[in-house]
Amino acid sequence: MRGRLAQRPRRPVGGGRHVSEWFAGIDLGGTSIGGLAATRDGRMLAEETVPTQSHEGPKAVLQRIGDLIERLSGRCGSTPKSIGVGVPGLVDLASGATKFLPNLPTQWRDVPVREVLSRRFCVPIGVLNDCRTATLGELAFGHGRTVRTFSMFAVGTGVGGGVVVEGRLRLGPLGAAGELGHQTIIPGGSLCGCGNRGCLEALASGPAITAEGVRLLLSGQAPGLRALVDGDVNRISPQTIADAAAAGDAGSRSIVERTAEYLSVAAANVVTALHPEMIVIAGGVAEMGELLLEPVRRGIRERVRMFPADDVRVEKSQLGDDAGVRGAVALAVQELESR
């Protein structure tokens, strides 16, 4: 998922013993590939993160994914029952081939991910957009255990999302349902990577927040932020901006409040359309915590007037950085059960 921040080394959780039934989850990102071995109920057995090195091309990356699954298999003492793969873009749901992966710099159009991995492992393979996969993880192992209808905003390098209605992840005919980051928030606003102007992603993603922090620091409007990073703009991030805001820096506080306003507009649209029980905020930007979440709640209440919105909860993801790989495990289980 695009919100994942840190790489992890190998970590065996199952003690290296033989496991008769387990599932492999893969989260393919622009800079790293996360792999997780887990049981059907989500108990983590082993995990590992490796560099994507996407400049080497799809064939090399798929080889690297396969090698990662082989290492997980060695630590579990058996092969997985099925494999789930989350990818950062659109997927042909029928074939399991990529359609468009904008965050990977080499050519990833029509790459047969399912076919390649199926030939190597001879088990069911599920392939899905990474943010929808993370939403599936939240459904199976996070907030979805207590609510049946929710929408998730994954706010990191970009802004993705997913929609769950009555306990089911909704995909639409192209698997694109839930692209919540590409709602138009400001018509004619900043250019988004999708080609539209004024999308939520162009306004509230991690890079957009960071760019605003750099602008305010250089213009002298964020002295607290400047002190926190010792004047080094390369150290500015959503988290340092949040830390400066919490310490009383007015400029940084304005960035957080503006980000929350943009998110609340998008979330209010979703609440009006679906009336979910919960809005889940995931990804690196969610680490701002209540500093971000409380003004989002307030903004939703101010904007939704057709019915009471006080009962719509706004919460941080329960899975954190593991949402992508744990969602991929849930996808693997779902793929096996659908056979």
Coordinates of C-alpha atoms in Angstrom, one line a residue:
M1 CA 0.0 0.0 0.0
R2 CA 1.1 3.5 -0.8
G3 CA 1.1 4.5 2.9
R4 CA 3.8 2.0 4.0
L5 CA 6.8 3.9 5.4
A6 CA 9.5 1.6 6.5
Q7 CA 11.1 -1.6 5.3
R8 CA 11.4 -4.6 7.6
P9 CA 14.0 -7.4 7.7
R10 CA 13.0 -11.1 7.9
R11 CA 11.0 -11.9 11.0
P12 CA 9.9 -15.4 11.7
V13 CA 6.9 -15.6 14.0
G14 CA 6.1 -19.3 13.7
G15 CA 9.4 -20.6 15.0
G16 CA 10.4 -22.1 11.7
R17 CA 8.2 -25.2 12.3
H18 CA 6.1 -27.0 9.7
V19 CA 2.8 -25.3 9.1
S20 CA 0.2 -27.4 7.3
E21 CA -2.0 -24.5 6.1
W22 CA -0.9 -20.9 5.5
F23 CA -1.4 -18.1 3.1
A24 CA 1.1 -15.7 1.4
G25 CA 0.3 -12.0 1.1
I26 CA 2.4 -9.7 -1.1
D27 CA 2.2 -5.9 -1.1
L28 CA 4.0 -4.6 -4.2
G29 CA 5.1 -0.9 -3.8
G30 CA 7.1 1.5 -5.8
T31 CA 10.1 1.2 -3.5
S32 CA 9.6 -2.1 -1.6
I33 CA 7.8 -5.4 -1.6
G34 CA 6.2 -6.7 1.6
G35 CA 5.7 -10.4 2.1
L36 CA 3.7 -12.1 4.9
A37 CA 2.9 -15.7 5.8
A38 CA -0.2 -16.0 7.9
T39 CA -2.9 -18.4 8.9
R40 CA -6.4 -18.3 7.8
D41 CA -7.4 -16.3 10.8
G42 CA -4.6 -13.8 10.3
R43 CA -2.0 -15.1 12.8
M44 CA 1.3 -13.9 11.4
L45 CA 3.9 -16.6 10.9
A46 CA 6.8 -14.8 9.1
E47 CA 7.3 -11.6 7.2
E48 CA 10.0 -10.0 5.1
T49 CA 10.4 -6.8 3.1
V50 CA 12.8 -6.4 0.1
P51 CA 13.5 -3.6 -2.4
T52 CA 11.3 -3.5 -5.5
Q53 CA 14.1 -2.3 -7.8
S54 CA 11.4 -1.7 -10.4
H55 CA 13.9 -0.2 -12.8
E56 CA 14.9 -3.8 -13.6
G57 CA 11.5 -4.4 -15.2
P58 CA 8.4 -6.6 -14.5
K59 CA 10.2 -9.9 -15.2
A60 CA 12.8 -9.3 -12.5
V61 CA 10.3 -7.9 -10.0
L62 CA 8.1 -11.0 -10.4
Q63 CA 11.1 -13.2 -10.0
R64 CA 11.9 -11.3 -6.8
I65 CA 8.3 -11.8 -5.5
G66 CA 8.6 -15.5 -6.3
D67 CA 11.9 -15.8 -4.4
L68 CA 10.3 -14.0 -1.4
I69 CA 7.5 -16.5 -1.4
E70 CA 10.0 -19.3 -1.6
R71 CA 11.8 -18.0 1.5
L72 CA 8.5 -17.7 3.4
S73 CA 7.7 -21.3 2.3
G74 CA 11.1 -22.4 3.7
R75 CA 10.4 -20.8 7.0
C76 CA 6.9 -22.3 7.3
G77 CA 8.1 -25.8 6.1
S78 CA 5.4 -26.0 3.3
T79 CA 4.0 -24.1 0.3
P80 CA 1.1 -21.7 0.7
K81 CA -2.4 -22.8 0.0
S82 CA -2.9 -19.6 -2.1
I83 CA -1.3 -16.2 -2.7
G84 CA -2.7 -12.7 -2.7
V85 CA -0.9 -9.8 -4.4
G86 CA -1.7 -6.1 -4.0
V87 CA -0.4 -3.9 -6.8
P88 CA -0.3 0.0 -7.0
G89 CA -2.7 0.5 -9.9
L90 CA -5.5 -1.0 -11.9
V91 CA -5.9 -4.8 -12.5
D92 CA -7.9 -6.9 -15.0
L93 CA -9.9 -8.8 -12.4
A94 CA -10.6 -11.7 -14.8
S95 CA -7.0 -12.4 -15.9
G96 CA -5.0 -11.0 -12.9
A97 CA -2.9 -8.9 -15.3
T98 CA -1.9 -5.3 -14.6
K99 CA -3.6 -2.5 -16.6
F100 CA -1.9 0.6 -15.3
L101 CA 0.6 1.0 -12.5
P102 CA 1.6 4.7 -12.4
N103 CA 3.9 4.5 -9.4
L104 CA 6.3 2.0 -11.1
P105 CA 8.5 3.7 -13.6
T106 CA 9.0 0.8 -16.1
Q107 CA 6.3 -0.6 -18.4
W108 CA 3.7 -2.5 -16.3
R109 CA 0.8 -2.5 -18.7
D110 CA -0.7 -6.0 -19.3
V111 CA 1.8 -7.8 -17.1
P112 CA 0.3 -11.3 -16.4
V113 CA 1.0 -11.4 -12.7
R114 CA -1.4 -14.2 -11.9
E115 CA -0.2 -16.3 -14.8
V116 CA 3.5 -16.0 -13.9
L117 CA 3.0 -16.8 -10.3
S118 CA 0.6 -19.6 -11.0
R119 CA 3.1 -21.3 -13.2
R120 CA 5.7 -21.2 -10.4
F121 CA 3.6 -22.2 -7.5
C122 CA 0.5 -24.0 -8.9
V123 CA -1.8 -22.5 -6.3
P124 CA -4.7 -20.0 -6.6
I125 CA -3.5 -16.4 -7.1
G126 CA -5.5 -13.3 -6.3
V127 CA -4.4 -9.9 -7.7
L128 CA -6.0 -6.6 -6.7
N129 CA -5.3 -2.9 -6.4
D130 CA -3.2 -2.3 -3.3
C131 CA -5.7 0.1 -1.6
R132 CA -8.6 -2.2 -2.1
T133 CA -6.4 -5.0 -0.7
A134 CA -5.6 -2.9 2.3
T135 CA -9.4 -2.2 2.8
L136 CA -9.9 -6.0 2.6
G137 CA -7.4 -6.4 5.4
E138 CA -9.2 -3.8 7.5
L139 CA -12.5 -5.8 6.8
A140 CA -11.0 -9.1 7.8
F141 CA -8.6 -8.2 10.6
G142 CA -9.3 -4.6 11.7
H143 CA -12.3 -2.4 12.1
G144 CA -14.4 -4.7 9.9
R145 CA -14.8 -7.1 12.8
T146 CA -17.1 -4.6 14.5
V147 CA -18.7 -2.6 11.6
R148 CA -20.2 -3.9 8.4
T149 CA -20.2 -0.7 6.2
F150 CA -17.2 1.5 6.1
S151 CA -15.0 3.5 3.7
M152 CA -11.2 3.7 3.9
F153 CA -8.9 6.6 2.8
A154 CA -5.3 5.4 2.4
V155 CA -3.3 8.6 2.6
G156 CA 0.4 8.3 1.9
T157 CA 2.4 8.9 -1.3
G158 CA -1.0 9.1 -3.0
V159 CA -4.6 8.9 -1.8
G160 CA -6.4 5.6 -2.5
G161 CA -9.3 3.9 -0.8
G162 CA -11.9 1.3 -0.7
V163 CA -15.6 0.8 0.1
V164 CA -17.2 -1.9 2.2
V165 CA -21.0 -2.3 2.2
E166 CA -22.7 -4.9 4.3
G167 CA -19.5 -6.8 4.9
R168 CA -18.4 -7.0 1.3
L169 CA -15.7 -5.1 -0.5
R170 CA -17.2 -3.3 -3.5
L171 CA -15.0 -3.4 -6.6
G172 CA -17.1 -2.4 -9.6
P173 CA -16.6 -3.9 -13.1
L174 CA -13.0 -2.7 -13.4
G175 CA -12.0 -3.1 -9.7
A176 CA -11.8 0.7 -9.5
A177 CA -14.6 1.4 -7.1
G178 CA -13.2 3.2 -4.1
E179 CA -10.7 5.6 -5.8
L180 CA -11.6 8.1 -3.2
G181 CA -8.5 10.2 -3.7
H182 CA -9.7 11.2 -7.1
Q183 CA -12.8 13.1 -6.1
T184 CA -12.6 16.7 -7.2
I185 CA -12.3 18.9 -4.1
I186 CA -11.2 22.2 -5.8
P187 CA -12.4 22.5 -9.4
G188 CA -9.4 23.8 -11.5
G189 CA -7.0 23.3 -8.6
S190 CA -3.6 21.7 -8.5
L191 CA -2.8 19.2 -11.3
C192 CA -3.2 15.5 -10.1
G193 CA -1.2 12.6 -11.5
C194 CA -4.4 11.2 -13.0
G195 CA -4.7 14.2 -15.3
N196 CA -7.6 15.9 -13.4
R197 CA -7.2 19.1 -11.4
G198 CA -8.1 19.6 -7.8
C199 CA -8.2 15.9 -6.8
L200 CA -8.0 15.1 -3.1
E201 CA -4.7 13.3 -3.9
A202 CA -3.2 16.5 -5.3
L203 CA -4.2 18.4 -2.1
A204 CA -3.8 16.0 0.9
S205 CA -1.3 13.3 0.0
G206 CA 2.0 13.1 1.8
P207 CA 4.0 14.9 -0.9
A208 CA 1.4 17.7 -1.1
I209 CA 1.5 18.2 2.7
T210 CA 5.3 18.2 2.6
A211 CA 5.5 20.7 -0.2
E212 CA 3.2 23.1 1.7
G213 CA 5.5 22.7 4.7
V214 CA 8.6 23.5 2.6
R215 CA 6.8 26.6 1.2
L216 CA 5.8 27.9 4.6
L217 CA 9.3 27.3 6.1
L218 CA 11.0 29.1 3.2
S219 CA 8.6 32.0 3.4
G220 CA 9.2 32.4 7.2
Q221 CA 5.7 31.4 8.2
A222 CA 6.6 28.3 10.1
P223 CA 9.4 29.2 12.7
G224 CA 8.5 26.2 14.9
L225 CA 8.9 23.8 12.0
R226 CA 12.2 25.5 11.0
A227 CA 13.5 25.0 14.5
L228 CA 12.4 21.3 14.6
V229 CA 14.2 20.4 11.4
D230 CA 17.1 22.8 11.9
G231 CA 16.2 24.6 8.7
D232 CA 16.8 21.5 6.6
V233 CA 13.8 21.2 4.2
N234 CA 14.8 17.6 3.4
R235 CA 13.7 16.7 6.9
I236 CA 10.2 18.0 6.4
S237 CA 7.5 15.3 6.3
P238 CA 3.8 15.1 7.4
Q239 CA 5.0 13.8 10.7
T240 CA 7.4 16.6 11.4
I241 CA 4.7 19.1 10.4
A242 CA 2.3 17.4 12.8
D243 CA 5.0 17.5 15.6
A244 CA 5.5 21.2 15.0
A245 CA 1.8 21.8 15.0
A246 CA 1.4 20.0 18.3
A247 CA 4.2 22.1 19.7
G248 CA 2.3 25.3 18.8
D249 CA 3.7 26.3 15.4
A250 CA 0.8 28.2 13.8
G251 CA 2.0 27.7 10.2
S252 CA 2.2 23.9 10.7
R253 CA -1.2 23.9 12.4
S254 CA -2.7 25.6 9.4
I255 CA -1.3 22.8 7.1
V256 CA -2.9 20.1 9.3
E257 CA -6.2 21.9 9.5
R258 CA -6.3 22.5 5.7
T259 CA -5.5 18.8 5.1
A260 CA -8.3 17.8 7.5
E261 CA -10.6 20.2 5.7
Y262 CA -9.9 18.6 2.3
L263 CA -10.3 15.1 3.8
S264 CA -13.6 16.1 5.5
V265 CA -15.0 17.4 2.2
A266 CA -14.2 14.0 0.5
A267 CA -15.4 12.0 3.5
A268 CA -18.6 14.0 3.7
N269 CA -19.3 13.1 0.1
V270 CA -18.9 9.5 0.9
V271 CA -21.0 9.7 4.0
T272 CA -23.8 11.4 2.0
A273 CA -23.6 8.7 -0.7
L274 CA -23.3 5.6 1.5
H275 CA -23.9 6.6 5.2
P276 CA -21.2 4.2 6.4
E277 CA -20.8 3.4 10.1
M278 CA -17.1 4.4 9.9
I279 CA -14.5 6.3 7.9
V280 CA -11.1 4.7 8.3
I281 CA -7.9 6.8 7.7
A282 CA -4.9 4.7 6.9
G283 CA -1.4 5.3 5.5
G284 CA 1.5 7.3 6.7
V285 CA -0.5 10.6 7.1
A286 CA -2.8 8.8 9.5
E287 CA 0.1 8.9 12.0
M288 CA -0.8 12.5 12.6
G289 CA -3.5 10.9 14.9
E290 CA -6.1 13.0 16.6
L291 CA -4.5 16.2 15.4
L292 CA -5.9 15.2 12.0
L293 CA -8.9 13.0 12.9
E294 CA -10.8 15.4 15.2
P295 CA -11.1 18.2 12.6
V296 CA -12.1 15.6 10.0
R297 CA -14.9 14.5 12.3
R298 CA -15.9 18.1 12.8
G299 CA -15.9 18.9 9.1
I300 CA -18.1 15.9 8.3
R301 CA -20.7 17.0 10.9
E302 CA -20.7 20.6 9.5
R303 CA -21.2 19.4 5.9
V304 CA -23.6 16.5 6.2
R305 CA -27.0 18.1 6.8
M306 CA -29.5 15.6 5.2
F307 CA -29.3 13.3 8.2
P308 CA -27.5 13.1 11.5
A309 CA -23.8 12.3 11.0
D310 CA -22.8 12.2 14.6
D311 CA -22.9 8.4 14.6
V312 CA -20.3 8.1 11.8
R313 CA -17.0 7.3 13.4
V314 CA -13.7 8.5 12.0
E315 CA -10.9 6.3 13.1
K316 CA -7.3 5.4 12.3
S317 CA -6.7 2.0 10.7
Q318 CA -6.1 -0.8 13.2
L319 CA -3.5 -2.4 11.0
G320 CA -1.1 0.4 10.4
D321 CA 1.8 -0.4 8.0
D322 CA 0.6 -4.0 7.9
A323 CA -2.7 -3.2 6.2
G324 CA -1.4 -4.1 2.7
V325 CA 0.2 -7.4 3.4
R326 CA -2.5 -8.5 5.8
G327 CA -5.1 -7.6 3.2
A328 CA -3.2 -9.6 0.6
V329 CA -3.4 -12.6 3.0
A330 CA -7.2 -12.0 3.2
L331 CA -7.3 -11.9 -0.6
A332 CA -5.4 -15.2 -0.7
V333 CA -8.0 -16.8 1.6
Q334 CA -10.8 -15.4 -0.4
E335 CA -9.3 -16.7 -3.6
L336 CA -9.0 -20.2 -2.2
E337 CA -12.5 -20.2 -0.8
S338 CA -14.0 -19.0 -4.2
R339 CA -12.7 -22.2 -5.9

